PDB file of C-alpha atoms in Angstrom:
ATOM      1  CA  UNK A   6    -229.460 -21.837 103.939  1.00  0.00           C
ATOM      2  CA  UNK A   7    -226.562 -19.379 103.741  1.00  0.00           C
ATOM      3  CA  UNK A   8    -223.340 -20.227 105.563  1.00  0.00           C
ATOM      4  CA  UNK A   9    -222.634 -16.532 106.089  1.00  0.00           C
ATOM      5  CA  UNK A  10    -225.928 -16.199 107.973  1.00  0.00           C
ATOM      6  CA  UNK A  11    -224.475 -18.349 110.775  1.00  0.00           C
ATOM      7  CA  UNK A  12    -222.626 -15.292 112.067  1.00  0.00           C
ATOM      8  CA  UNK A  13    -224.276 -13.345 114.865  1.00  0.00           C
ATOM      9  CA  UNK A  14    -227.225 -11.284 113.510  1.00  0.00           C
ATOM     10  CA  UNK A  15    -226.047  -8.011 115.030  1.00  0.00           C
ATOM     11  CA  UNK A  16    -222.583  -8.588 113.588  1.00  0.00           C
ATOM     12  CA  UNK A  17    -224.118  -9.089 110.143  1.00  0.00           C
ATOM     13  CA  UNK A  18    -225.907  -5.763 110.524  1.00  0.00           C
ATOM     14  CA  UNK A  19    -222.618  -4.098 111.490  1.00  0.00           C
ATOM     15  CA  UNK A  20    -220.880  -5.670 108.494  1.00  0.00           C
ATOM     16  CA  UNK A  21    -223.455  -4.465 105.956  1.00  0.00           C
ATOM     17  CA  UNK A  22    -223.404  -1.019 107.576  1.00  0.00           C
ATOM     18  CA  UNK A  23    -219.600  -0.869 107.289  1.00  0.00           C
ATOM     19  CA  UNK A  24    -219.795  -1.845 103.610  1.00  0.00           C
ATOM     20  CA  UNK A  25    -222.379   0.817 102.770  1.00  0.00           C
ATOM     21  CA  UNK A  26    -220.718   3.537 104.859  1.00  0.00           C
ATOM     22  CA  UNK A  27    -217.373   2.783 103.206  1.00  0.00           C
ATOM     23  CA  UNK A  28    -218.933   3.042  99.771  1.00  0.00           C
ATOM     24  CA  UNK A  29    -220.901   6.248 100.336  1.00  0.00           C
ATOM     25  CA  UNK A  30    -218.282   8.091 102.388  1.00  0.00           C
ATOM     26  CA  UNK A  31    -215.516   7.535  99.840  1.00  0.00           C
ATOM     27  CA  UNK A  32    -217.683   7.554  96.686  1.00  0.00           C
ATOM     28  CA  UNK A  33    -214.624   6.366  94.814  1.00  0.00           C
ATOM     29  CA  UNK A  34    -215.562   4.787  91.444  1.00  0.00           C
ATOM     30  CA  UNK A  35    -213.549   1.612  92.031  1.00  0.00           C
ATOM     31  CA  UNK A  36    -214.824   1.198  95.606  1.00  0.00           C
ATOM     32  CA  UNK A  37    -218.414   1.609  94.408  1.00  0.00           C
ATOM     33  CA  UNK A  38    -217.748  -0.938  91.645  1.00  0.00           C
ATOM     34  CA  UNK A  39    -216.310  -3.407  94.181  1.00  0.00           C
ATOM     35  CA  UNK A  40    -219.334  -2.936  96.451  1.00  0.00           C
ATOM     36  CA  UNK A  41    -221.715  -3.512  93.541  1.00  0.00           C
ATOM     37  CA  UNK A  42    -219.848  -6.614  92.355  1.00  0.00           C
ATOM     38  CA  UNK A  43    -219.712  -8.017  95.889  1.00  0.00           C
ATOM     39  CA  UNK A  44    -223.438  -7.473  96.438  1.00  0.00           C
ATOM     40  CA  UNK A  45    -224.397  -9.020  93.089  1.00  0.00           C
ATOM     41  CA  UNK A  46    -222.128 -12.056  93.527  1.00  0.00           C
ATOM     42  CA  UNK A  47    -223.471 -12.786  96.998  1.00  0.00           C
ATOM     43  CA  UNK A  48    -227.057 -12.351  95.765  1.00  0.00           C
ATOM     44  CA  UNK A  49    -226.332 -14.817  92.952  1.00  0.00           C
ATOM     45  CA  UNK A  50    -224.831 -17.209  95.487  1.00  0.00           C
ATOM     46  CA  UNK A  51    -228.002 -17.055  97.572  1.00  0.00           C
ATOM     47  CA  UNK A  52    -230.534 -17.426  94.751  1.00  0.00           C
ATOM     48  CA  UNK A  53    -228.719 -18.935  91.791  1.00  0.00           C
ATOM     49  CA  UNK A  54    -228.322 -17.413  88.351  1.00  0.00           C
ATOM     50  CA  UNK A  55    -231.670 -18.594  86.998  1.00  0.00           C
ATOM     51  CA  UNK A  56    -233.703 -17.227  89.916  1.00  0.00           C
ATOM     52  CA  UNK A  57    -231.785 -13.945  90.134  1.00  0.00           C
ATOM     53  CA  UNK A  58    -231.985 -13.176  86.397  1.00  0.00           C
ATOM     54  CA  UNK A  59    -235.183 -11.152  86.809  1.00  0.00           C
ATOM     55  CA  UNK A  60    -233.607  -8.953  89.485  1.00  0.00           C
ATOM     56  CA  UNK A  61    -230.441  -8.529  87.429  1.00  0.00           C
ATOM     57  CA  UNK A  62    -232.410  -7.378  84.386  1.00  0.00           C
ATOM     58  CA  UNK A  63    -234.513  -4.983  86.466  1.00  0.00           C
ATOM     59  CA  UNK A  64    -231.531  -3.372  88.202  1.00  0.00           C
ATOM     60  CA  UNK A  65    -229.663  -3.157  84.904  1.00  0.00           C
ATOM     61  CA  UNK A  66    -232.448  -0.885  83.655  1.00  0.00           C
ATOM     62  CA  UNK A  67    -232.308   1.071  86.927  1.00  0.00           C
ATOM     63  CA  UNK A  68    -228.552   1.505  86.489  1.00  0.00           C
ATOM     64  CA  UNK A  69    -228.915   2.718  82.900  1.00  0.00           C
ATOM     65  CA  UNK A  70    -231.777   5.055  83.794  1.00  0.00           C
ATOM     66  CA  UNK A  71    -229.825   6.782  86.574  1.00  0.00           C
ATOM     67  CA  UNK A  72    -226.587   6.836  84.582  1.00  0.00           C
ATOM     68  CA  UNK A  73    -228.331   8.543  81.641  1.00  0.00           C
ATOM     69  CA  UNK A  74    -230.679  10.820  83.590  1.00  0.00           C
ATOM     70  CA  UNK A  75    -228.044  12.371  85.862  1.00  0.00           C
ATOM     71  CA  UNK A  76    -225.730  13.888  83.200  1.00  0.00           C
ATOM     72  CA  UNK A  77    -228.775  14.900  81.165  1.00  0.00           C
ATOM     73  CA  UNK A  78    -230.066  17.057  84.041  1.00  0.00           C
ATOM     74  CA  UNK A  79    -226.830  18.117  85.783  1.00  0.00           C
ATOM     75  CA  UNK A  80    -224.446  20.139  83.634  1.00  0.00           C
ATOM     76  CA  UNK A  81    -221.647  20.980  86.071  1.00  0.00           C
ATOM     77  CA  UNK A  82    -218.031  20.291  85.188  1.00  0.00           C
ATOM     78  CA  UNK A  83    -215.178  21.637  83.090  1.00  0.00           C
ATOM     79  CA  UNK A  84    -214.903  18.911  80.451  1.00  0.00           C
ATOM     80  CA  UNK A  85    -217.799  18.977  77.937  1.00  0.00           C
ATOM     81  CA  UNK A  86    -218.232  15.839  75.853  1.00  0.00           C
ATOM     82  CA  UNK A  87    -221.127  16.992  73.658  1.00  0.00           C
ATOM     83  CA  UNK A  88    -224.131  19.311  73.793  1.00  0.00           C
ATOM     84  CA  UNK A  89    -227.725  18.191  74.356  1.00  0.00           C
ATOM     85  CA  UNK A  90    -230.422  20.835  73.813  1.00  0.00           C
ATOM     86  CA  UNK A  91    -227.785  23.559  74.119  1.00  0.00           C
ATOM     87  CA  UNK A  92    -226.579  22.156  77.448  1.00  0.00           C
ATOM     88  CA  UNK A  93    -223.169  20.586  77.871  1.00  0.00           C
ATOM     89  CA  UNK A  94    -222.953  16.949  78.922  1.00  0.00           C
ATOM     90  CA  UNK A  95    -219.693  16.890  80.865  1.00  0.00           C
ATOM     91  CA  UNK A  96    -217.272  14.117  81.699  1.00  0.00           C
ATOM     92  CA  UNK A  97    -217.615  14.912  85.400  1.00  0.00           C
ATOM     93  CA  UNK A  98    -221.417  14.558  85.319  1.00  0.00           C
ATOM     94  CA  UNK A  99    -221.232  11.301  83.341  1.00  0.00           C
ATOM     95  CA  UNK A 100    -218.698   9.862  85.790  1.00  0.00           C
ATOM     96  CA  UNK A 101    -220.701  10.854  88.842  1.00  0.00           C
ATOM     97  CA  UNK A 102    -223.891   9.532  87.236  1.00  0.00           C
ATOM     98  CA  UNK A 103    -222.249   6.138  86.771  1.00  0.00           C
ATOM     99  CA  UNK A 104    -221.019   6.178  90.375  1.00  0.00           C
ATOM    100  CA  UNK A 105    -224.460   7.125  91.733  1.00  0.00           C
ATOM    101  CA  UNK A 106    -226.112   4.406  89.637  1.00  0.00           C
ATOM    102  CA  UNK A 107    -223.601   1.849  90.903  1.00  0.00           C
ATOM    103  CA  UNK A 108    -224.151   2.946  94.510  1.00  0.00           C
ATOM    104  CA  UNK A 109    -227.936   2.599  94.177  1.00  0.00           C
ATOM    105  CA  UNK A 110    -227.667  -0.882  92.646  1.00  0.00           C
ATOM    106  CA  UNK A 111    -225.085  -1.952  95.230  1.00  0.00           C
ATOM    107  CA  UNK A 112    -227.285  -0.745  98.102  1.00  0.00           C
ATOM    108  CA  UNK A 113    -230.284  -2.589  96.665  1.00  0.00           C
ATOM    109  CA  UNK A 114    -228.474  -5.918  96.368  1.00  0.00           C
ATOM    110  CA  UNK A 115    -226.799  -5.645  99.788  1.00  0.00           C
ATOM    111  CA  UNK A 116    -230.073  -4.854 101.540  1.00  0.00           C
ATOM    112  CA  UNK A 117    -231.924  -7.603  99.654  1.00  0.00           C
ATOM    113  CA  UNK A 118    -229.239 -10.115 100.596  1.00  0.00           C
ATOM    114  CA  UNK A 119    -229.206  -8.961 104.213  1.00  0.00           C
ATOM    115  CA  UNK A 120    -232.950  -9.327 104.668  1.00  0.00           C
ATOM    116  CA  UNK A 121    -232.694 -12.714 102.970  1.00  0.00           C
ATOM    117  CA  UNK A 122    -230.418 -14.015 105.747  1.00  0.00           C
ATOM    118  CA  UNK A 123    -231.843 -11.860 108.557  1.00  0.00           C
ATOM    119  CA  UNK A 124    -235.099 -13.795 108.824  1.00  0.00           C
ATOM    120  CA  UNK A 125    -238.038 -13.289 111.175  1.00  0.00           C
ATOM    121  CA  UNK A 126    -236.772 -16.090 113.426  1.00  0.00           C
ATOM    122  CA  UNK A 127    -233.402 -14.355 113.701  1.00  0.00           C
ATOM    123  CA  UNK A 128    -235.089 -11.082 114.578  1.00  0.00           C
ATOM    124  CA  UNK A 129    -237.187 -12.761 117.245  1.00  0.00           C
ATOM    125  CA  UNK A 130    -234.126 -14.438 118.731  1.00  0.00           C
ATOM    126  CA  UNK A 131    -232.375 -11.071 119.039  1.00  0.00           C
ATOM    127  CA  UNK A 132    -235.362  -9.177 120.448  1.00  0.00           C
ATOM    128  CA  UNK A 133    -236.271 -11.869 122.963  1.00  0.00           C
ATOM    129  CA  UNK A 134    -233.078 -11.144 124.851  1.00  0.00           C
ATOM    130  CA  UNK A 135    -234.185  -7.528 125.315  1.00  0.00           C
ATOM    131  CA  UNK A 136    -237.907  -7.961 125.862  1.00  0.00           C
ATOM    132  CA  UNK A 137    -240.598 -10.259 124.570  1.00  0.00           C
ATOM    133  CA  UNK A 138    -243.226  -7.553 124.010  1.00  0.00           C
ATOM    134  CA  UNK A 139    -241.315  -5.779 121.201  1.00  0.00           C
ATOM    135  CA  UNK A 140    -240.685  -9.204 119.737  1.00  0.00           C
ATOM    136  CA  UNK A 141    -244.382  -9.804 119.069  1.00  0.00           C
ATOM    137  CA  UNK A 142    -244.936  -6.245 117.849  1.00  0.00           C
ATOM    138  CA  UNK A 143    -242.087  -6.414 115.336  1.00  0.00           C
ATOM    139  CA  UNK A 144    -243.054  -9.906 114.202  1.00  0.00           C
ATOM    140  CA  UNK A 145    -246.609  -8.733 113.527  1.00  0.00           C
ATOM    141  CA  UNK A 146    -245.407  -5.745 111.512  1.00  0.00           C
ATOM    142  CA  UNK A 147    -242.847  -7.903 109.702  1.00  0.00           C
ATOM    143  CA  UNK A 148    -245.434 -10.406 108.502  1.00  0.00           C
ATOM    144  CA  UNK A 149    -248.218  -7.897 107.796  1.00  0.00           C
ATOM    145  CA  UNK A 150    -247.151  -6.866 104.272  1.00  0.00           C
ATOM    146  CA  UNK A 151    -246.518 -10.370 102.830  1.00  0.00           C
ATOM    147  CA  UNK A 152    -249.690 -11.608 104.503  1.00  0.00           C
ATOM    148  CA  UNK A 153    -251.649  -8.695 103.034  1.00  0.00           C
ATOM    149  CA  UNK A 154    -250.331  -9.524  99.548  1.00  0.00           C
ATOM    150  CA  UNK A 155    -251.434 -13.140  99.898  1.00  0.00           C
ATOM    151  CA  UNK A 156    -254.913 -12.212 101.171  1.00  0.00           C
ATOM    152  CA  UNK A 157    -255.314  -9.532  98.494  1.00  0.00           C
ATOM    153  CA  UNK A 158    -254.449 -11.997  95.737  1.00  0.00           C
ATOM    154  CA  UNK A 159    -256.849 -14.602  97.155  1.00  0.00           C
ATOM    155  CA  UNK A 160    -259.726 -12.129  97.477  1.00  0.00           C
ATOM    156  CA  UNK A 161    -259.150 -10.738  93.991  1.00  0.00           C
ATOM    157  CA  UNK A 162    -259.181 -14.184  92.406  1.00  0.00           C
ATOM    158  CA  UNK A 163    -262.332 -15.118  94.314  1.00  0.00           C
ATOM    159  CA  UNK A 164    -264.162 -11.926  93.335  1.00  0.00           C
ATOM    160  CA  UNK A 165    -263.122 -12.202  89.693  1.00  0.00           C
ATOM    161  CA  UNK A 166    -264.523 -15.726  89.675  1.00  0.00           C
ATOM    162  CA  UNK A 167    -268.000 -14.483  90.620  1.00  0.00           C
ATOM    163  CA  UNK A 168    -267.876 -11.480  88.258  1.00  0.00           C
ATOM    164  CA  UNK A 169    -267.340  -8.821  90.923  1.00  0.00           C
ATOM    165  CA  UNK A 170    -265.484  -6.486  88.538  1.00  0.00           C
ATOM    166  CA  UNK A 171    -267.799  -6.988  85.530  1.00  0.00           C
ATOM    167  CA  UNK A 172    -269.376  -3.533  85.576  1.00  0.00           C
ATOM    168  CA  UNK A 173    -269.482  -0.913  82.851  1.00  0.00           C
ATOM    169  CA  UNK A 174    -268.579   2.155  84.876  1.00  0.00           C
ATOM    170  CA  UNK A 175    -264.917   2.740  85.719  1.00  0.00           C
ATOM    171  CA  UNK A 176    -265.953   4.681  88.811  1.00  0.00           C
ATOM    172  CA  UNK A 177    -267.957   1.704  90.053  1.00  0.00           C
ATOM    173  CA  UNK A 178    -265.080  -0.648  89.260  1.00  0.00           C
ATOM    174  CA  UNK A 179    -262.700   1.569  91.262  1.00  0.00           C
ATOM    175  CA  UNK A 180    -265.201   1.788  94.133  1.00  0.00           C
ATOM    176  CA  UNK A 181    -265.482  -1.993  94.292  1.00  0.00           C
ATOM    177  CA  UNK A 182    -261.705  -2.430  94.136  1.00  0.00           C
ATOM    178  CA  UNK A 183    -261.271   0.055  96.989  1.00  0.00           C
ATOM    179  CA  UNK A 184    -263.943  -1.705  99.049  1.00  0.00           C
ATOM    180  CA  UNK A 185    -262.181  -5.023  98.500  1.00  0.00           C
ATOM    181  CA  UNK A 186    -258.832  -3.439  99.447  1.00  0.00           C
ATOM    182  CA  UNK A 187    -260.326  -2.035 102.658  1.00  0.00           C
ATOM    183  CA  UNK A 188    -261.883  -5.381 103.539  1.00  0.00           C
ATOM    184  CA  UNK A 189    -258.564  -7.155 102.924  1.00  0.00           C
ATOM    185  CA  UNK A 190    -256.727  -4.596 105.069  1.00  0.00           C
ATOM    186  CA  UNK A 191    -259.091  -5.121 107.997  1.00  0.00           C
ATOM    187  CA  UNK A 192    -258.968  -8.888 107.587  1.00  0.00           C
ATOM    188  CA  UNK A 193    -255.159  -8.932 107.549  1.00  0.00           C
ATOM    189  CA  UNK A 194    -254.900  -6.571 110.520  1.00  0.00           C
ATOM    190  CA  UNK A 195    -257.268  -8.716 112.581  1.00  0.00           C
ATOM    191  CA  UNK A 196    -255.338 -11.847 111.658  1.00  0.00           C
ATOM    192  CA  UNK A 197    -252.021 -10.239 112.625  1.00  0.00           C
ATOM    193  CA  UNK A 198    -253.103  -8.499 115.819  1.00  0.00           C
ATOM    194  CA  UNK A 199    -254.894 -11.560 117.205  1.00  0.00           C
ATOM    195  CA  UNK A 200    -251.543 -13.051 118.269  1.00  0.00           C
ATOM    196  CA  UNK A 201    -251.152 -10.976 121.502  1.00  0.00           C
ATOM    197  CA  UNK A 202    -254.660 -11.947 122.611  1.00  0.00           C
ATOM    198  CA  UNK A 203    -253.890 -15.599 121.988  1.00  0.00           C
ATOM    199  CA  UNK A 204    -250.636 -15.375 123.950  1.00  0.00           C
ATOM    200  CA  UNK A 205    -252.366 -13.606 126.820  1.00  0.00           C
ATOM    201  CA  UNK A 206    -255.091 -16.257 126.893  1.00  0.00           C
ATOM    202  CA  UNK A 207    -252.401 -18.916 127.184  1.00  0.00           C
ATOM    203  CA  UNK A 208    -250.992 -17.244 130.277  1.00  0.00           C
ATOM    204  CA  UNK A 209    -248.153 -15.309 128.699  1.00  0.00           C
ATOM    205  CA  UNK A 210    -246.788 -12.617 131.014  1.00  0.00           C
ATOM    206  CA  UNK A 211    -248.051 -14.122 134.272  1.00  0.00           C
ATOM    207  CA  UNK A 212    -244.600 -15.329 135.298  1.00  0.00           C
ATOM    208  CA  UNK A 213    -241.911 -12.644 135.192  1.00  0.00           C
ATOM    209  CA  UNK A 214    -238.997 -15.042 134.866  1.00  0.00           C
ATOM    210  CA  UNK A 215    -239.089 -17.264 131.820  1.00  0.00           C
ATOM    211  CA  UNK A 216    -236.734 -19.572 130.039  1.00  0.00           C
ATOM    212  CA  UNK A 217    -235.709 -19.100 126.437  1.00  0.00           C
ATOM    213  CA  UNK A 218    -233.787 -21.021 123.858  1.00  0.00           C
ATOM    214  CA  UNK A 219    -230.512 -19.244 123.047  1.00  0.00           C
ATOM    215  CA  UNK A 220    -229.591 -20.273 119.537  1.00  0.00           C
ATOM    216  CA  UNK A 221    -227.560 -17.185 118.645  1.00  0.00           C
ATOM    217  CA  UNK A 222    -224.327 -17.080 120.632  1.00  0.00           C
ATOM    218  CA  UNK A 223    -221.248 -14.955 120.045  1.00  0.00           C
ATOM    219  CA  UNK A 224    -218.655 -17.500 118.904  1.00  0.00           C
ATOM    220  CA  UNK A 225    -214.950 -17.423 118.131  1.00  0.00           C
ATOM    221  CA  UNK A 226    -215.778 -16.997 114.456  1.00  0.00           C
ATOM    222  CA  UNK A 227    -217.803 -13.885 115.300  1.00  0.00           C
ATOM    223  CA  UNK A 228    -214.873 -12.554 117.301  1.00  0.00           C
ATOM    224  CA  UNK A 229    -212.542 -12.948 114.320  1.00  0.00           C
ATOM    225  CA  UNK A 230    -214.944 -11.068 112.051  1.00  0.00           C
ATOM    226  CA  UNK A 231    -215.379  -8.360 114.693  1.00  0.00           C
ATOM    227  CA  UNK A 232    -211.614  -7.919 114.987  1.00  0.00           C
ATOM    228  CA  UNK A 233    -211.332  -7.702 111.202  1.00  0.00           C
ATOM    229  CA  UNK A 234    -214.034  -5.035 110.998  1.00  0.00           C
ATOM    230  CA  UNK A 235    -212.423  -3.004 113.796  1.00  0.00           C
ATOM    231  CA  UNK A 236    -209.029  -3.125 112.064  1.00  0.00           C
ATOM    232  CA  UNK A 237    -210.602  -2.112 108.763  1.00  0.00           C
ATOM    233  CA  UNK A 238    -212.406   0.828 110.371  1.00  0.00           C
ATOM    234  CA  UNK A 239    -209.163   2.027 111.958  1.00  0.00           C
ATOM    235  CA  UNK A 240    -207.418   1.720 108.596  1.00  0.00           C
ATOM    236  CA  UNK A 241    -210.254   3.454 106.773  1.00  0.00           C
ATOM    237  CA  UNK A 242    -210.561   6.335 109.237  1.00  0.00           C
ATOM    238  CA  UNK A 243    -206.813   6.860 109.262  1.00  0.00           C
ATOM    239  CA  UNK A 244    -206.401   6.916 105.478  1.00  0.00           C
ATOM    240  CA  UNK A 245    -209.582   7.770 103.621  1.00  0.00           C
ATOM    241  CA  UNK A 246    -210.608  10.720 105.765  1.00  0.00           C
ATOM    242  CA  UNK A 247    -207.631  12.507 104.216  1.00  0.00           C
ATOM    243  CA  UNK A 248    -208.399  11.391 100.655  1.00  0.00           C
ATOM    244  CA  UNK A 249    -211.846  12.307  99.360  1.00  0.00           C
ATOM    245  CA  UNK A 250    -212.993  11.948  95.757  1.00  0.00           C
ATOM    246  CA  UNK A 251    -214.215  15.206  94.218  1.00  0.00           C
ATOM    247  CA  UNK A 252    -216.182  15.353  90.962  1.00  0.00           C
ATOM    248  CA  UNK A 253    -216.736  19.101  90.591  1.00  0.00           C
ATOM    249  CA  UNK A 254    -215.457  21.296  89.129  1.00  0.00           C
ATOM    250  CA  UNK A 255    -212.944  18.661  87.994  1.00  0.00           C
ATOM    251  CA  UNK A 256    -212.489  14.995  88.865  1.00  0.00           C
ATOM    252  CA  UNK A 257    -209.837  14.769  91.556  1.00  0.00           C
ATOM    253  CA  UNK A 258    -210.020  11.188  92.752  1.00  0.00           C
ATOM    254  CA  UNK A 259    -207.211   9.774  94.844  1.00  0.00           C
ATOM    255  CA  UNK A 260    -205.192   7.105  93.055  1.00  0.00           C
ATOM    256  CA  UNK A 261    -204.878   4.235  95.506  1.00  0.00           C
ATOM    257  CA  UNK A 262    -202.233   1.564  95.592  1.00  0.00           C
ATOM    258  CA  UNK A 263    -202.965  -2.053  94.767  1.00  0.00           C
ATOM    259  CA  UNK A 264    -202.850  -2.973  98.458  1.00  0.00           C
ATOM    260  CA  UNK A 265    -205.726  -0.615  99.283  1.00  0.00           C
ATOM    261  CA  UNK A 266    -207.902  -2.110  96.548  1.00  0.00           C
ATOM    262  CA  UNK A 267    -207.109  -5.638  97.767  1.00  0.00           C
ATOM    263  CA  UNK A 268    -208.140  -4.792 101.344  1.00  0.00           C
ATOM    264  CA  UNK A 269    -211.375  -3.124 100.270  1.00  0.00           C
ATOM    265  CA  UNK A 270    -212.082  -5.884  97.745  1.00  0.00           C
ATOM    266  CA  UNK A 271    -211.734  -8.514 100.475  1.00  0.00           C
ATOM    267  CA  UNK A 272    -214.227  -6.594 102.609  1.00  0.00           C
ATOM    268  CA  UNK A 273    -216.769  -6.312  99.782  1.00  0.00           C
ATOM    269  CA  UNK A 274    -216.338  -9.910  98.579  1.00  0.00           C
ATOM    270  CA  UNK A 275    -216.177 -11.502 102.044  1.00  0.00           C
ATOM    271  CA  UNK A 276    -219.707 -13.052 102.012  1.00  0.00           C
ATOM    272  CA  UNK A 277    -219.205 -14.452  98.500  1.00  0.00           C
ATOM    273  CA  UNK A 278    -215.752 -15.862  99.348  1.00  0.00           C
ATOM    274  CA  UNK A 279    -216.971 -17.370 102.623  1.00  0.00           C
ATOM    275  CA  UNK A 280    -220.056 -18.869 100.988  1.00  0.00           C
ATOM    276  CA  UNK A 281    -218.007 -20.331  98.120  1.00  0.00           C
ATOM    277  CA  UNK A 282    -215.459 -21.766 100.557  1.00  0.00           C
ATOM    278  CA  UNK A 283    -218.154 -23.471 102.644  1.00  0.00           C
ATOM    279  CA  UNK A 284    -219.847 -24.946  99.564  1.00  0.00           C
ATOM    280  CA  UNK A 285    -216.554 -26.313  98.245  1.00  0.00           C
ATOM    281  CA  UNK A 286    -215.829 -27.779 101.667  1.00  0.00           C
ATOM    282  CA  UNK A 287    -219.289 -29.365 101.828  1.00  0.00           C
ATOM    283  CA  UNK A 288    -218.961 -30.937  98.383  1.00  0.00           C
ATOM    284  CA  UNK A 289    -215.516 -32.239  99.280  1.00  0.00           C
ATOM    285  CA  UNK A 290    -216.878 -33.864 102.440  1.00  0.00           C
ATOM    286  CA  UNK A 291    -219.759 -35.351 100.456  1.00  0.00           C
ATOM    287  CA  UNK A 292    -217.305 -36.872  97.991  1.00  0.00           C
ATOM    288  CA  UNK A 293    -215.548 -38.627 100.877  1.00  0.00           C
ATOM    289  CA  UNK A 294    -218.698 -40.452 101.987  1.00  0.00           C
TER     290      UNK A 294
END
């Protein structure tokens, strides 16, 4: 369980949005690097180094692929480093390729971390306040894909056990795989869509007024984070709208002071810092028992 997930769900969505908008609107190399480091550190805090190693290796290859492919295909810029197939590989293209790769990796880790803490129960708690009907629709769609994967794996293992795929023709093997996929799709859809019928059979919707358990309340802690985000947005709009990083025809990035990097670094590393602080506090309290 993440300590940072105890903030209000909508506030968490606003926070992640502010982080990504700050990164993409500025596209400053150091800001992108801070966003990527913050996303990776928080992801490691959620999953642990051993569990997250597979994701780290995968996104390292993604980073290298984008960083190499961009300057190899885009040849804009005034500072050639070397020539590849009679095309100049420029410093500007290499720099922007690294920034784009970092932005893609940062976005991936931030979204993965967000959906890790924004669970189905959290989504239902938020939607129930608006209306209960969208709640069931979204919950069905949310669980459809993982449920389909589970059913598909079960059906494949069962059919392999009875020799379903042991045919000589590749066309016949593909036809059988498609038939099994279609059967699994129908089975999963029926299993997911049966929930509204069950709720209706239990009398759901007969009484207009209903009680609900309000677990997610806007607390003082949420107010502090909201105030911090508002102040940061005012600071960002007032300063960075006048200082944009340009990569073509020459790199003309704005050199920021140390104070600006500290403020942005605190924003990007906030979940990691908060999570680390809560874990240290918890271990300290455990040691006092």
